[in-house]
XYZ file of C-alpha atoms in Angstrom:
179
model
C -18.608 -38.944 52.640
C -17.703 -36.240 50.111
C -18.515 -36.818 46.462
C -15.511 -37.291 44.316
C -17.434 -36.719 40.712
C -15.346 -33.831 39.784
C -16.766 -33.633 36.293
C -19.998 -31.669 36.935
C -17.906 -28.343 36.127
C -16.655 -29.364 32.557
C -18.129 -28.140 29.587
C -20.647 -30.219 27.081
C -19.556 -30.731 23.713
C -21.889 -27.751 22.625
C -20.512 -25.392 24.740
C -17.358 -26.222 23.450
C -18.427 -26.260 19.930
C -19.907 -23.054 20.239
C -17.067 -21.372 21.612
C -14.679 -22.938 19.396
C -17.417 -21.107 16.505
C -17.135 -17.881 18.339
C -13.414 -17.944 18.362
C -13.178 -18.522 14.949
C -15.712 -15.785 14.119
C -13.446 -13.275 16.171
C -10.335 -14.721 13.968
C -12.534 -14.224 10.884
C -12.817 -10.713 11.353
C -9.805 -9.882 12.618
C -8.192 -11.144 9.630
C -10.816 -8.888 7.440
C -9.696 -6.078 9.332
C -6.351 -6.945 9.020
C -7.174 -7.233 4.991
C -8.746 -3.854 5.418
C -5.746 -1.902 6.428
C -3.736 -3.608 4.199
C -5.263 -2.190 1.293
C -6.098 0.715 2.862
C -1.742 1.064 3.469
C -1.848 -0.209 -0.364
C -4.141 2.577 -1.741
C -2.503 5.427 0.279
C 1.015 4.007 -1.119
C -0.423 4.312 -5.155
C -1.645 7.547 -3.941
C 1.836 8.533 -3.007
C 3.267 7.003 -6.037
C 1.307 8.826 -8.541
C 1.747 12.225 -6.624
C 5.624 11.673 -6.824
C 5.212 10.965 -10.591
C 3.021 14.146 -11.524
C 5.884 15.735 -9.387
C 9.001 14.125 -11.132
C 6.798 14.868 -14.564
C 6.583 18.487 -13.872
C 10.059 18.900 -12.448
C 11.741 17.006 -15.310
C 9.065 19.235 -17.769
C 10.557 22.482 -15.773
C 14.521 21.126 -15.801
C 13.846 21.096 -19.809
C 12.431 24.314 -20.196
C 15.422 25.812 -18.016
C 17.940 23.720 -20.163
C 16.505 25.190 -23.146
C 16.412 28.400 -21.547
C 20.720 27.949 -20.814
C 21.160 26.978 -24.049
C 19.350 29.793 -25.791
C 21.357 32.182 -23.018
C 24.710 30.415 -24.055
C 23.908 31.059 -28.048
C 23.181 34.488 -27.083
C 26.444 34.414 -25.439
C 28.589 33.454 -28.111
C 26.325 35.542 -30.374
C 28.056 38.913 -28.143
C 31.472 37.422 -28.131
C 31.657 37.545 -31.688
C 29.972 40.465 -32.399
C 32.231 42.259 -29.535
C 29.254 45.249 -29.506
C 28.863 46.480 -26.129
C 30.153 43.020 -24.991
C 31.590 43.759 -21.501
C 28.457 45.393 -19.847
C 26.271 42.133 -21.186
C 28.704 39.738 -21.086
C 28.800 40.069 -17.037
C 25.095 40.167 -17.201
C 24.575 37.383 -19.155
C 27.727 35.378 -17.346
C 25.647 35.495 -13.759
C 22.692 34.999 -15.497
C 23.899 31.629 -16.903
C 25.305 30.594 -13.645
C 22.185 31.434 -12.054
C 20.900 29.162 -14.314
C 23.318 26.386 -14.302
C 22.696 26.495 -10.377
C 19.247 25.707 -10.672
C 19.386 23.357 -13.744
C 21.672 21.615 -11.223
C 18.928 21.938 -8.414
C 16.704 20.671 -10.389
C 18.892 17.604 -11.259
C 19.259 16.985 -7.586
C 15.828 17.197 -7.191
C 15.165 15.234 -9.713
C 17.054 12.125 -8.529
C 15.566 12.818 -4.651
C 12.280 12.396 -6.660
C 13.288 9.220 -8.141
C 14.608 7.424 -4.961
C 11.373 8.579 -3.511
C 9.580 6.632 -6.336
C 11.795 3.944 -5.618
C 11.087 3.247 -2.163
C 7.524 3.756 -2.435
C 7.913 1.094 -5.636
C 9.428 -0.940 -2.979
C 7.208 -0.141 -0.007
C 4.062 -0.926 -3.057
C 6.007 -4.230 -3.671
C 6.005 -4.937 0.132
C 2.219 -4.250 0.308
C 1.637 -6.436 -2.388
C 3.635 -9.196 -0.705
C 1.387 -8.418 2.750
C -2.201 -8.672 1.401
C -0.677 -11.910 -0.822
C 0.211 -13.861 3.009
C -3.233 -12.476 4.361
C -5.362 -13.275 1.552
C -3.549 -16.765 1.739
C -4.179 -17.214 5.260
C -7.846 -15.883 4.706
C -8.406 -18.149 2.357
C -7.408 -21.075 4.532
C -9.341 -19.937 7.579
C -12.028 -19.644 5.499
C -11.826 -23.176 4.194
C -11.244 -24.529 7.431
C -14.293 -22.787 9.096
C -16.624 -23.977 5.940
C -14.984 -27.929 6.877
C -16.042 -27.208 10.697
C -19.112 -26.018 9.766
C -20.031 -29.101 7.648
C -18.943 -31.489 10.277
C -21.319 -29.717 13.170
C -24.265 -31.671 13.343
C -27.971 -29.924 11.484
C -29.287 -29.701 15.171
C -26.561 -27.790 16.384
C -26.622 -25.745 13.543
C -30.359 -24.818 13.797
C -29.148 -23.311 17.714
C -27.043 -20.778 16.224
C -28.132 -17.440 15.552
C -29.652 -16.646 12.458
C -26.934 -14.315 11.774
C -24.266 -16.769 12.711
C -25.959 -19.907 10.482
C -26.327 -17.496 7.487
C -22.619 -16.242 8.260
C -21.580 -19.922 7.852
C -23.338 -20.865 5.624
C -22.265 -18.211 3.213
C -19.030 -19.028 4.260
C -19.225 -22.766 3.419
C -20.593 -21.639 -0.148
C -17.826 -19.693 -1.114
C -14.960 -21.564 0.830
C -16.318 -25.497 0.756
C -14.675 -27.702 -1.270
């Protein structure tokens, strides 16, 4: 007659508890990974930020120089429309030179405004990343806690099996995260 005890393939309870430890240690450091990249994404991002603003700084620095530039061409302007001497040869001069500079006061306005929605969606994309590490560290945080409570409810003897890496893992773990 065949034996029917079908149970001699199941796990014990440490085997179970053990894995259950390993999978958690695998979730662990998947979700410090995960809150590695995040602020990696998060520093490049400020990194970003700050290079647009040096660039909007200097572009806005340059657009007032060339303003002050158009306005000193437009006072000599006037200044050979009243005085009438020579006026045609440098008026034609000075006409294309102030459109010349009109254009790129205007490029530079343009510019300046691509340079600002830039800021903005990095702002945005900063504000996102923020958001990100917020949910991870929050779900970190729990994880944590609920690895230190799983920890404290595995009995001493159980404990003293584990690596020594593993113990001092949790029990760091438990220090930080138990309540």
């Amino acid at each position: 007659m065949k034996n029917l005890n079908r149970n001699h393939n199941q796990a014990s309870s440490d085997q179970i508890k053990a894995y259950k430890l390993g999978q958690l240690q695998q979730q662990v450091e998947s979700y410090e990974q995960e809150r590695i990249q995040l602020w990696n994404q998060f520093e490049e991002i400020e990194f970003e930020k700050d290079a647009i603003q040096k660039d909007l700084e200097e572009t806005y620095s340059i657009a007032l120089q060339e303003r002050e530039k158009s306005k000193g061409l437009l006072q000599r302007l006037m200044s050979a429309v009243e005085s009438r001497d020579s006026m045609r040869g440098r008026l034609g001069n000075m006409t294309a030179q102030r459109n010349r500079v009109l254009r790129q006061v205007e490029e530079l306005e343009s510019q300046k405004q691509e340079i600002f929605q830039q800021l903005k969606t990095t702002t945005d994309k900063l504000g996102e990343a923020y958001q990100q590490i917020g949910v991870v560290q929050e779900e970190y945080e729990q994880d944590m806690t609920e690895l230190a409570q799983a920890y404290r409810e595995v009995a001493p003897e159980q404990c003293e099996q584990l690596p020594p890496k593993l113990r001092e893992l949790l029990e760091q773990i438990n220090d930080n995260y138990g309540l």
